[in-house]
Coordinates of C-alpha atoms in Angstrom, one line a residue:
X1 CA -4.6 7.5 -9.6
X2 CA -1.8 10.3 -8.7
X3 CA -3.6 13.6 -9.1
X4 CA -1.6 16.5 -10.4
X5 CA -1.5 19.9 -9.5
X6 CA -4.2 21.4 -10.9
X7 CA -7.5 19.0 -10.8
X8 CA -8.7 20.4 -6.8
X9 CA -8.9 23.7 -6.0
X10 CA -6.4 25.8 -3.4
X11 CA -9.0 24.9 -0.2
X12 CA -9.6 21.5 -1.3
X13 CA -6.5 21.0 -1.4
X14 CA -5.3 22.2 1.8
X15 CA -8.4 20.9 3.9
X16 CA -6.8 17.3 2.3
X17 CA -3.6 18.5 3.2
X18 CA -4.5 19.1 7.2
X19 CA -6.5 15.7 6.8
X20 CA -3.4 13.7 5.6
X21 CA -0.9 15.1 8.3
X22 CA -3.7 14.5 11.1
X23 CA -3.6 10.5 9.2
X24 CA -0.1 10.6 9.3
X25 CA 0.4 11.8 13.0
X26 CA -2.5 9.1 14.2
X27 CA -0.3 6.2 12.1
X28 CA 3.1 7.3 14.2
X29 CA 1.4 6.5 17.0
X30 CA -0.5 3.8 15.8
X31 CA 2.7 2.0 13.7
X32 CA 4.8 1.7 17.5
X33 CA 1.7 -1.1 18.1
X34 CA 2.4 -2.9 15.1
X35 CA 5.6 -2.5 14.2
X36 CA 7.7 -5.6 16.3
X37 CA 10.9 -7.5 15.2
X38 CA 8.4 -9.0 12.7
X39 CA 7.1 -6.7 11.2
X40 CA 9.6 -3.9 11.4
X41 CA 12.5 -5.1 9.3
X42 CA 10.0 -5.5 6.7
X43 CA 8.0 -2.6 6.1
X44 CA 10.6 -0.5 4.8
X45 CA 10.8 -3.4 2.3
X46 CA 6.9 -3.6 1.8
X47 CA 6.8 0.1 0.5
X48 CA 9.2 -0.5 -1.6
X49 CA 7.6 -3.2 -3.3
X50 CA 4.3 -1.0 -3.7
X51 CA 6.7 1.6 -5.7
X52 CA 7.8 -1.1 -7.6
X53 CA 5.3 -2.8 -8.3
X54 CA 3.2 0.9 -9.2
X55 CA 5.6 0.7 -12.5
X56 CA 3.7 -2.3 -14.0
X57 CA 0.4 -0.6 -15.9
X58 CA -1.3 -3.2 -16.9
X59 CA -4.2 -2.9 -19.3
X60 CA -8.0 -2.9 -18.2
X61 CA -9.7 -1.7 -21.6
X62 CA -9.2 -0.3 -24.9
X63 CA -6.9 2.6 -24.1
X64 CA -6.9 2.6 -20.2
X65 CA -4.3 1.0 -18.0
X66 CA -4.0 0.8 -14.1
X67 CA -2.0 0.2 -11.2
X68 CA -1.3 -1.0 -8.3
X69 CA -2.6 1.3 -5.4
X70 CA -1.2 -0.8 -2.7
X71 CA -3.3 0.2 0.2
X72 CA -4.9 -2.9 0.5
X73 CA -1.9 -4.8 0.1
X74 CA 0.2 -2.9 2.7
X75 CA -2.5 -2.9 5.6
X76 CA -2.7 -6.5 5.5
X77 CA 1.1 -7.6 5.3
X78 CA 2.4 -5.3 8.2
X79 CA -1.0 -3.8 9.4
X80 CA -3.3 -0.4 9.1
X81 CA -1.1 2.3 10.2
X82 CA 1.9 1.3 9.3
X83 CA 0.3 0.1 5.5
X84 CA -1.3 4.0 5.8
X85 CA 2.8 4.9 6.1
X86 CA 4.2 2.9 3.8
X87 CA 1.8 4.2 1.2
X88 CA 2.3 7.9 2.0
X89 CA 6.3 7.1 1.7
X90 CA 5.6 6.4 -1.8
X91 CA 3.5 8.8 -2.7
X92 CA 6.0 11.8 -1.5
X93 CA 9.3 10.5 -2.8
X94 CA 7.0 9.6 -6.4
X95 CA 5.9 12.8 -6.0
X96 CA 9.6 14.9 -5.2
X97 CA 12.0 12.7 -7.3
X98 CA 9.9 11.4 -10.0
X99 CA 7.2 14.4 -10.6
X100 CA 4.1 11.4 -10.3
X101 CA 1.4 13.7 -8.6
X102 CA 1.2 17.2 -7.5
X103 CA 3.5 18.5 -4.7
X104 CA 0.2 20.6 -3.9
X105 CA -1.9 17.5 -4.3
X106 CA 0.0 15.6 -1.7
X107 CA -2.7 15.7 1.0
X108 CA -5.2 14.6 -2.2
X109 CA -3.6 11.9 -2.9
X110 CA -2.4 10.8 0.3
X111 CA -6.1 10.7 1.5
X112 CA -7.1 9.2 -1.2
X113 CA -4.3 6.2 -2.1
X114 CA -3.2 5.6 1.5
X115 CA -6.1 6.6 3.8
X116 CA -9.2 5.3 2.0
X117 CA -7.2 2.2 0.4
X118 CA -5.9 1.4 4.0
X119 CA -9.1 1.9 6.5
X120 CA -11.9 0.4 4.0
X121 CA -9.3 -2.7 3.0
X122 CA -8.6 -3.9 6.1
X123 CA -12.0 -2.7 7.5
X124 CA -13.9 -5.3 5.3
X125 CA -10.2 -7.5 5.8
X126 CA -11.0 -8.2 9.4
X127 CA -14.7 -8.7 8.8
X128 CA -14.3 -11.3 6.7
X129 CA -11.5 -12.9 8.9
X130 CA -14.4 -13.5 11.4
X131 CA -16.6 -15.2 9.6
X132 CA -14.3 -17.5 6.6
X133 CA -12.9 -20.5 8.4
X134 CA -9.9 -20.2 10.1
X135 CA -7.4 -21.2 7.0
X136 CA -5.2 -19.8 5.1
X137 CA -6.9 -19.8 2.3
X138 CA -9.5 -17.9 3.9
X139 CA -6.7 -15.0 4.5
X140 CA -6.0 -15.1 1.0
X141 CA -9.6 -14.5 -0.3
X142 CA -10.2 -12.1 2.1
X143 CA -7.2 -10.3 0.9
X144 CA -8.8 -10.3 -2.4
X145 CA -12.4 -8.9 -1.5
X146 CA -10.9 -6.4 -0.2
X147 CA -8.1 -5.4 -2.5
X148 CA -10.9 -5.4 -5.3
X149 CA -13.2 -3.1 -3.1
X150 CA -10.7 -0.6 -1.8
X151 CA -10.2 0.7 -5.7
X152 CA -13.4 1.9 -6.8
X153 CA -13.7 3.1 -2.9
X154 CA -10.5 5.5 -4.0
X155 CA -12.3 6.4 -6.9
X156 CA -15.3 7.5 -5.0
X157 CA -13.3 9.2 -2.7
X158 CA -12.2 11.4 -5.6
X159 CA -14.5 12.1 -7.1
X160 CA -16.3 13.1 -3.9
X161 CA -12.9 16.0 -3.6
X162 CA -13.7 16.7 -7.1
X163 CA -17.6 17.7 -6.3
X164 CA -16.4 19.7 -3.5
X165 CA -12.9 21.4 -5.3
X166 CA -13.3 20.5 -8.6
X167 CA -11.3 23.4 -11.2
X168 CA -13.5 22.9 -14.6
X169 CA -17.3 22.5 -15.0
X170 CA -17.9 18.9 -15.4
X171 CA -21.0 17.3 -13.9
X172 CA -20.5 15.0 -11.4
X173 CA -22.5 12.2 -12.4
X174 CA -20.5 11.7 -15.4
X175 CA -17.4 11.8 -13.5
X176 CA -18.4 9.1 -10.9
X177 CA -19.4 6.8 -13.5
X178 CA -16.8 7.1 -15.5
X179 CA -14.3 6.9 -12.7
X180 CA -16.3 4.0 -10.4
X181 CA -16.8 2.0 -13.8
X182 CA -12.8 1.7 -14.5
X183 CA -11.5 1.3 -11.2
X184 CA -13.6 -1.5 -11.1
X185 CA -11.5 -3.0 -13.5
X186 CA -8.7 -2.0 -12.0
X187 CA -9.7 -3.4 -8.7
X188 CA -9.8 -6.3 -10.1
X189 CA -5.7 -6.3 -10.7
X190 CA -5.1 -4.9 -7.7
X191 CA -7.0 -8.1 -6.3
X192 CA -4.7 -10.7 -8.0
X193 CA -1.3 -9.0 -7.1
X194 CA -2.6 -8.8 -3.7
X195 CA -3.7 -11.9 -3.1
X196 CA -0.9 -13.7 -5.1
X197 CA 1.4 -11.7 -2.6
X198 CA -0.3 -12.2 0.6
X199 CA -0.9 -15.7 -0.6
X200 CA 2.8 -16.3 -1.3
X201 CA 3.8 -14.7 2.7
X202 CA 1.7 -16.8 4.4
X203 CA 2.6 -19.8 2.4
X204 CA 5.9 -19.5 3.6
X205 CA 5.8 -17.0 6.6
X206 CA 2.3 -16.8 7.9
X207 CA 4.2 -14.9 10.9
X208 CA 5.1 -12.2 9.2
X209 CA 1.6 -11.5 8.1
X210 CA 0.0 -9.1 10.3
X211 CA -3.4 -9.5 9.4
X212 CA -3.1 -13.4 9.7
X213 CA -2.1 -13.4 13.5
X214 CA -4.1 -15.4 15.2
X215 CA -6.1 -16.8 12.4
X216 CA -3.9 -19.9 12.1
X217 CA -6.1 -23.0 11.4
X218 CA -6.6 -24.9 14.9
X219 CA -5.6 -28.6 15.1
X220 CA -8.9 -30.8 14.4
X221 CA -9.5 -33.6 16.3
X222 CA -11.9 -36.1 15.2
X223 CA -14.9 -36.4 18.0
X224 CA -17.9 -38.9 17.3
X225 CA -17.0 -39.2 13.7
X226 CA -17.0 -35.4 13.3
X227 CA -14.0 -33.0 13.2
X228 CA -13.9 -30.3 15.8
X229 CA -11.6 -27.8 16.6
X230 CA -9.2 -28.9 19.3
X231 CA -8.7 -26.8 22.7
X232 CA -6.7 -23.8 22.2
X233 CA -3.5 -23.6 24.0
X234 CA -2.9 -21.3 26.7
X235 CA 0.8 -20.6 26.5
X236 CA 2.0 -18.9 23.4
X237 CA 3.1 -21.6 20.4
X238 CA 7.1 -22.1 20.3
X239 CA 8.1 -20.1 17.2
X240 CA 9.4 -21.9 14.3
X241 CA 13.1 -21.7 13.9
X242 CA 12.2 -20.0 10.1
X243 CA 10.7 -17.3 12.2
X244 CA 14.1 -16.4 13.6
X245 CA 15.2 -14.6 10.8
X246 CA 14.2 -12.6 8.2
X247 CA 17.2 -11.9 6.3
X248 CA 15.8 -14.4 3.4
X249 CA 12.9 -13.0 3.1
X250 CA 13.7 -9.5 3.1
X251 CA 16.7 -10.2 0.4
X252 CA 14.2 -12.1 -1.5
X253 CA 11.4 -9.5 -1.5
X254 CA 14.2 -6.7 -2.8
X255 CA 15.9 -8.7 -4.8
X256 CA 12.4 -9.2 -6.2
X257 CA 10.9 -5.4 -6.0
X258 CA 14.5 -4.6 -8.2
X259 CA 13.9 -6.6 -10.8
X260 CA 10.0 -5.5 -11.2
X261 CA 11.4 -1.2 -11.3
X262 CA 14.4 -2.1 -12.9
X263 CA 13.5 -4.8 -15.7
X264 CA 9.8 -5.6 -16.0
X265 CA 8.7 -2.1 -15.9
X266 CA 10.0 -1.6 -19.0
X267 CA 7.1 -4.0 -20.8
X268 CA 4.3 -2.3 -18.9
X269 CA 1.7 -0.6 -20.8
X270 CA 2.3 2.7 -22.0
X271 CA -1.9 3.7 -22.0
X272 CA -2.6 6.3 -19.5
X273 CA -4.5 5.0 -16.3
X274 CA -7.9 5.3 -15.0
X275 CA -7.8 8.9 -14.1
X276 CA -6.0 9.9 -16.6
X277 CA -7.8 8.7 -19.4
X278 CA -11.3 9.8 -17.5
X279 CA -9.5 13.0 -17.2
X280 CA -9.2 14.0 -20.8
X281 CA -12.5 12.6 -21.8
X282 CA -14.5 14.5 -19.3
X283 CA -12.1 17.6 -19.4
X284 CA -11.2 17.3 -16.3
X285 CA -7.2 18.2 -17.3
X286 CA -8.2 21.4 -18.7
X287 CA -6.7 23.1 -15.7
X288 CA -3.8 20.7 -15.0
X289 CA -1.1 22.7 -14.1
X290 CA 2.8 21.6 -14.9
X291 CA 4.5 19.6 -11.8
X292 CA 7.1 21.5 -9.7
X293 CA 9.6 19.0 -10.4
X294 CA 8.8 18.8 -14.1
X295 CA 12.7 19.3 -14.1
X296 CA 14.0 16.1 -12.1
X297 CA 16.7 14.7 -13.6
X298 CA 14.2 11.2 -12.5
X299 CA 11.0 12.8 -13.9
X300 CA 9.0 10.6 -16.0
X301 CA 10.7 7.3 -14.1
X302 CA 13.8 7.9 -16.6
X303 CA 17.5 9.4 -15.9
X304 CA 18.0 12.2 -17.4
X305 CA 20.4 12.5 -20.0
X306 CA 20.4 8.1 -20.7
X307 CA 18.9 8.0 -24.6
X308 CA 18.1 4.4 -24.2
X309 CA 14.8 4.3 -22.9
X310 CA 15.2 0.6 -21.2
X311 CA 18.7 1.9 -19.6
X312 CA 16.9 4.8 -18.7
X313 CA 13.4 3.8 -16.9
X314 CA 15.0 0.6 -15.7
X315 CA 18.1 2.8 -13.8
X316 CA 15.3 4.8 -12.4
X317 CA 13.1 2.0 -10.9
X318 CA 16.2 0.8 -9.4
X319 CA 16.9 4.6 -7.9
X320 CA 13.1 4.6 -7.1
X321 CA 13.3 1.0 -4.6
X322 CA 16.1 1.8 -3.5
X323 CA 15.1 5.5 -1.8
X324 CA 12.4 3.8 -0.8
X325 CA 13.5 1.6 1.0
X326 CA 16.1 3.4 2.5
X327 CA 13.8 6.1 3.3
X328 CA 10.8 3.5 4.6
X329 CA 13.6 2.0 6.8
X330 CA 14.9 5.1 8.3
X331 CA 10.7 6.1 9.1
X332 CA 10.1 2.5 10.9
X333 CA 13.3 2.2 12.5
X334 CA 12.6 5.8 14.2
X335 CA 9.2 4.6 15.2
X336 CA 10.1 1.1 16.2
X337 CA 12.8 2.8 18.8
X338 CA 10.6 5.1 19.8
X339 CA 8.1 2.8 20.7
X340 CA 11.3 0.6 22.9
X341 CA 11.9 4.0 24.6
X342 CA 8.5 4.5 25.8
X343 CA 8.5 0.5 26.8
X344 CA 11.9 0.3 28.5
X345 CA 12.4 0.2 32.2
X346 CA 13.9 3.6 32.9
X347 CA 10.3 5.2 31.2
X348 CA 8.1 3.5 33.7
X349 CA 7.2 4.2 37.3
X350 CA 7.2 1.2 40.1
X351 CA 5.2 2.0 43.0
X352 CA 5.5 -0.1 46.1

């Protein structure tokens, strides 16, 4: 759902634009609450996996592919504004090395694919926490509500920034159905990958699953024939000695995010995806305008001048993770510091 240059209007665009770096400002702040020597080492790693795993189109109908937006996926693993971050990493080195989605369509599509994704998946996330049982399962399936609702949400959300900006003629109605009716679809992959990822974290680590703290299933104890929860410890659990470090898991989540860019990519489906394809059937491209970048030597997820097309897109994915999560990394570890540096001793006040 990257939107070029081209679909919104100058205004539109810029209005988005002001919205995205206000989102952006509010997640800096927002990240140095989530971000702890849990969650920290991995979100570099987490946005890198959403680039990755962006490369795999998979089909949804005759002609149409999607994508993994990631929103969902992100807010869930290492929590709202950090997930709001990670997204809005990918999006701008997509959009500067690898011409996916308008330079001047950054704020669009930052609104859009992190904001939206982010606040309504982990919005209906955390309602549904409260009320499933207190399981891990229950993480899982709420992970997949809300994965599956947070893509035709995106597509709203477009198509709401096309009614107001739009750049051809094209009546709304057609536009929302079209767009809703597909993303449905899509929703539905974004879903599985989601929950099979969350599912396969807290299977393993439920610690390093933000949006699973403290929703660990209490001990039952069985009370006149009937099980009941057991009291609730005051003192904070020991940690497990797996929780010590994450060195395995963050090798195995790269090691896993290169072989998705780098080798799988290359059997993804080569159909254009939901806006795309609702794009030219509605006209909505008639005014798409040619990226800034068009001349990358990455554009197009291939290296320029590599003839072999599985060399070349495979060498790129690999590029692609690997900026990423350099460039994730570099983002947290500023925030995570800064967040020490407002907690440490010598920034506080004792009065006597």
């Amino acid at each position: 759902m990257h939107v070029p240059d081209g679909f919104i209007n100058a205004p539109t665009s810029a209005v988005t634009g002001v919205v995205a770096a206000g989102a952006v400002a509010v997640s800096l702040r927002g990240a140095r609450r989530e971000l702890d020597e849990r969650t920290a080492p991995l979100a570099g790693l987490v946005a890198a996996f959403i680039f990755a795993v962006q490369m795999l189109n998979f089909p949804v109908a005759a002609g149409t592919s999607g994508h993994l937006l990631g929103g969902a996926l992100a807010a869930i693993l290492v929590g709202p504004y950090t997930g709001v971050l990670c997204v809005s990493v990918v999006l701008l080195m997509q959009g500067i090395l690898f011409a996916d989605g308008g330079l001047t369509a950054l704020g669009v599509n930052i609104t859009d694919m992190a904001i939206v994704t982010t606040v309504v998946a982990y919005a209906l996330f955390r309602g549904l926490v409260k009320v499933l049982p207190r399981t891990r399962r229950s993480v899982t399936v709420a992970s997949f509500v809300a994965a599956l609702v947070s893509v035709p949400a995106a597509a709203l959300a477009f198509t709401f920034l096309y009614w107001i900006g739009g750049t051809t003629d094209v009546a709304i109605g057609k536009v929302a159905t079209a767009m809703i009716g597909v993303h449905v679809l899509i929703g539905i992959g974004e879903a599985a990958i989601t929950a099979l990822t969350v599912g396969a974290v807290v299977a393993v680590r439920p610690d390093l699953v933000y949006g699973a703290r403290g929703l660990g299933q209490r001990l039952k104890l069985r009370v006149n024939g009937e099980l009941v929860d057991a009291p609730s410890d005051t003192g904070p659990a020991p940690a497990p000695v797996a929780s010590r470090s994450h060195r395995k898991v963050w090798i195995t989540g790269l090691v896993a995010s290169l072989v998705l860019a780098g080798f799988v990519s290359f059997y993804a489906s080569a159909d254009p995806d939901g806006l795309e394809k609702v794009a030219s059937d509605k006209g909505i491209d008639e005014k798409a305008e040619e990226h800034a970048n068009a001349d990358s030597p990455l554009a197009g997820y291939g290296v320029e001048d590599i003839a072999d097309a599985r060399v070349s897109g495979g060498l790129a994915g690999v590029i692609g993770v690997g900026v990423t999560v350099v460039a994730g990394s570099a983002v947290f570890w500023a925030v995570r510091r800064r967040r020490n540096d407002d907690t440490s001793p010598s920034s506080t006040e004792t009065t006597v």
